[in-house]
N, CA and C of each residue as an Amber inpcrd file, in Angstrom:
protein
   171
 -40.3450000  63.4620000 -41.2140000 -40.4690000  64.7560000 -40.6210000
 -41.4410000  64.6250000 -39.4520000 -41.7680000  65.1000000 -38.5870000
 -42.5440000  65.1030000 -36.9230000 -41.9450000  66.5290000 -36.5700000
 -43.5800000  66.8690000 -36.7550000 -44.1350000  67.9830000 -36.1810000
 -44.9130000  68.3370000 -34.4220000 -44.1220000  68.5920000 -33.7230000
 -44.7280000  68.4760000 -32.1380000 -45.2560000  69.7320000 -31.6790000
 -46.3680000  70.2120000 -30.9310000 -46.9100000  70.9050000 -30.0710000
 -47.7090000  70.9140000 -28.8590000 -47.4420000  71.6230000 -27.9460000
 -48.2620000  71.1060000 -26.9500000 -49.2290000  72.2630000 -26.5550000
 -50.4110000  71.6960000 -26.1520000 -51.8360000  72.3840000 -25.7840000
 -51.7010000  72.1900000 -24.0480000 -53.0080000  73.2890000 -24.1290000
 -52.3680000  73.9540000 -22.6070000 -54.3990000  73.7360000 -22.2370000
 -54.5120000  73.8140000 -21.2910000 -56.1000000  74.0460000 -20.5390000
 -55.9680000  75.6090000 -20.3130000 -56.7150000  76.2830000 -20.9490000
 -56.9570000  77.7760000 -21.0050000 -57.2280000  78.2820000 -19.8380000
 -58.0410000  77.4700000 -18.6550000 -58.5520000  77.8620000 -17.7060000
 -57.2700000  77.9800000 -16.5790000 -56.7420000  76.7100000 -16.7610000
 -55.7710000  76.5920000 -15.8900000 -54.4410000  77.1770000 -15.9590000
 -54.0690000  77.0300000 -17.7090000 -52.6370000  77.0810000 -17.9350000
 -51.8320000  76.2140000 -17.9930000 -52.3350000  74.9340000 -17.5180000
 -51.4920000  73.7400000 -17.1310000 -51.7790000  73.0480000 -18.5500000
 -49.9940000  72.6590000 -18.6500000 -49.7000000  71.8730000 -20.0200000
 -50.7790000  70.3720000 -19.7490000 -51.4290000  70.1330000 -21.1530000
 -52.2480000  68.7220000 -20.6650000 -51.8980000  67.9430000 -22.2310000
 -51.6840000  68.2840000 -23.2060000 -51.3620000  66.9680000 -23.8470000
 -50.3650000  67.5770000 -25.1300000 -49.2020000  66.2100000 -25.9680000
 -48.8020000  66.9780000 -26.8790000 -49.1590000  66.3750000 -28.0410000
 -49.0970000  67.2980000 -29.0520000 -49.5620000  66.5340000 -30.1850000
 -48.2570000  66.3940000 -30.9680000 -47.9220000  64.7500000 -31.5950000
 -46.9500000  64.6500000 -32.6490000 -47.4320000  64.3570000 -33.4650000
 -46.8370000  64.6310000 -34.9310000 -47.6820000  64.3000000 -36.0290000
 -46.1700000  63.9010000 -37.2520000 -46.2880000  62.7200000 -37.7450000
 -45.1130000  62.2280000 -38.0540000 -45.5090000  62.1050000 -39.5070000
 -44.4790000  62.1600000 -40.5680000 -44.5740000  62.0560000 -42.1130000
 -43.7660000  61.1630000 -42.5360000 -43.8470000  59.8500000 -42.8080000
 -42.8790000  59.0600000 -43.4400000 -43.1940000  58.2870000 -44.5460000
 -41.8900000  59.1220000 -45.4540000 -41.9780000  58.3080000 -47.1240000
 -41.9720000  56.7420000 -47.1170000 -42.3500000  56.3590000 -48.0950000
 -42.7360000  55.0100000 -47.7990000 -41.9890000  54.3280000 -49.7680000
 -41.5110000  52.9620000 -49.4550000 -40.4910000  52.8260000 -50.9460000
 -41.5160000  52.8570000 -52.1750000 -42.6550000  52.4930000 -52.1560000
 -43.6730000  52.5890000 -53.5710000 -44.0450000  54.4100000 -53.7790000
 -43.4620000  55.4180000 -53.0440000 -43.6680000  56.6630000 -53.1310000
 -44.5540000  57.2030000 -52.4730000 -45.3530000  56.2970000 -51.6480000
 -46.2950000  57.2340000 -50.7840000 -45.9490000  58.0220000 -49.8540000
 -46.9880000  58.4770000 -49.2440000 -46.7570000  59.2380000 -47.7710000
 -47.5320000  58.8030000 -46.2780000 -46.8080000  58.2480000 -45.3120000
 -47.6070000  58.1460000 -44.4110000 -47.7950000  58.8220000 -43.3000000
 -48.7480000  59.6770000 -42.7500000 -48.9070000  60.4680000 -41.9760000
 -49.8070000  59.9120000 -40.6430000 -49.0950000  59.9490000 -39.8410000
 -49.8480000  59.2290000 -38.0690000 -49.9310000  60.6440000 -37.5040000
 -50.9880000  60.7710000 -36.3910000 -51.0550000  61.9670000 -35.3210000
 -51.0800000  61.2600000 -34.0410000 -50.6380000  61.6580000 -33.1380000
 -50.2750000  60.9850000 -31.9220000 -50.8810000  62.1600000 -31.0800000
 -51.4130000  61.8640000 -29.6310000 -51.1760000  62.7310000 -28.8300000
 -50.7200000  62.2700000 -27.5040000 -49.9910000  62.8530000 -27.1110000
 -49.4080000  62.2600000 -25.4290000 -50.1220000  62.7380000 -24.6220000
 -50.6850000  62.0360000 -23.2570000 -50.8110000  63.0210000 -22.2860000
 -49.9020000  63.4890000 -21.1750000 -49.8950000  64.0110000 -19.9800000
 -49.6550000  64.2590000 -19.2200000 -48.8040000  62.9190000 -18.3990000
 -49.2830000  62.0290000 -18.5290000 -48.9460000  60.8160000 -18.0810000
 -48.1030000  59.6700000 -18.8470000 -47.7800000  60.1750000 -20.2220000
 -46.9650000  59.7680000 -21.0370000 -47.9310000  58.6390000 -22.0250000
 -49.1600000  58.8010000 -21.9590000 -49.4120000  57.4400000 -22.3600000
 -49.9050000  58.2920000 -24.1130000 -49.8550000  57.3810000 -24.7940000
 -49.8310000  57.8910000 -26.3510000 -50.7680000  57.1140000 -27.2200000
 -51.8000000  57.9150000 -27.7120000 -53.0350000  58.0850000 -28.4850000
 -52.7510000  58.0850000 -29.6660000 -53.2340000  57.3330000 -30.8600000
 -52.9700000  57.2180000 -32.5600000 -54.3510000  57.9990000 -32.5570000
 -54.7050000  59.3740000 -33.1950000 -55.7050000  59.6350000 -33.3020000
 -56.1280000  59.6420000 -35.3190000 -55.0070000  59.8240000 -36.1830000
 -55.3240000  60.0980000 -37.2030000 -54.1590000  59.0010000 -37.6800000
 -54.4480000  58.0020000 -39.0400000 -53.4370000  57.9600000 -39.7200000
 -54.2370000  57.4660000 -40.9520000 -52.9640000  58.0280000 -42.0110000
 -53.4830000  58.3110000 -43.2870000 -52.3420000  58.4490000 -44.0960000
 -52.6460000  58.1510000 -45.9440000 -51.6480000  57.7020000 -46.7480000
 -51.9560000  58.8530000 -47.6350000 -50.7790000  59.3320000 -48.6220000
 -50.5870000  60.0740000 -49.6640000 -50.1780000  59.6860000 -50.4460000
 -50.4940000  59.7820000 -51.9260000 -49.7100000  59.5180000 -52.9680000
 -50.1790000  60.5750000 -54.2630000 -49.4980000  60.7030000 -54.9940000
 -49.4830000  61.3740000 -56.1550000 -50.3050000  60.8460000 -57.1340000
 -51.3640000  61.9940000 -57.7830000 -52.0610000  61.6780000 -58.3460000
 -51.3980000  60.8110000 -60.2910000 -52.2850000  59.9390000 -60.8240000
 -51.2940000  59.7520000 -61.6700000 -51.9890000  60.2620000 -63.0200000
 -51.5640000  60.7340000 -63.5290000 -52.3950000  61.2700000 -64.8510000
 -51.9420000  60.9270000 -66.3730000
């Protein structure tokens, strides 16, 4: 699943970067979640990534 939005400079209005944020199941059942942000210039930032899994009880 990838979730996209893009942020704007308040002052200006002008679009300046987007954020993707991607969810992919993984075969032992986890979850892996990356955040990306693009800028303006296409170039692309890993700012967050991180794993999920179910607690086991």
């Amino acid at each position: 699943m990838i979730l996209t939005s893009q942020t704007a400079n308040y002052e200006t209005q002008q679009e300046e970067k987007v954020n993707r944020i991607t969810w992919t199941p993984l075969q032992d059942g986890r979850v892996k979640q990356e955040w990306n942000t693009i800028s303006a210039n296409g170039e692309a930032t890993l700012i967050f990534k991180g794993f999920y899994e179910k607690l086991k009880h």
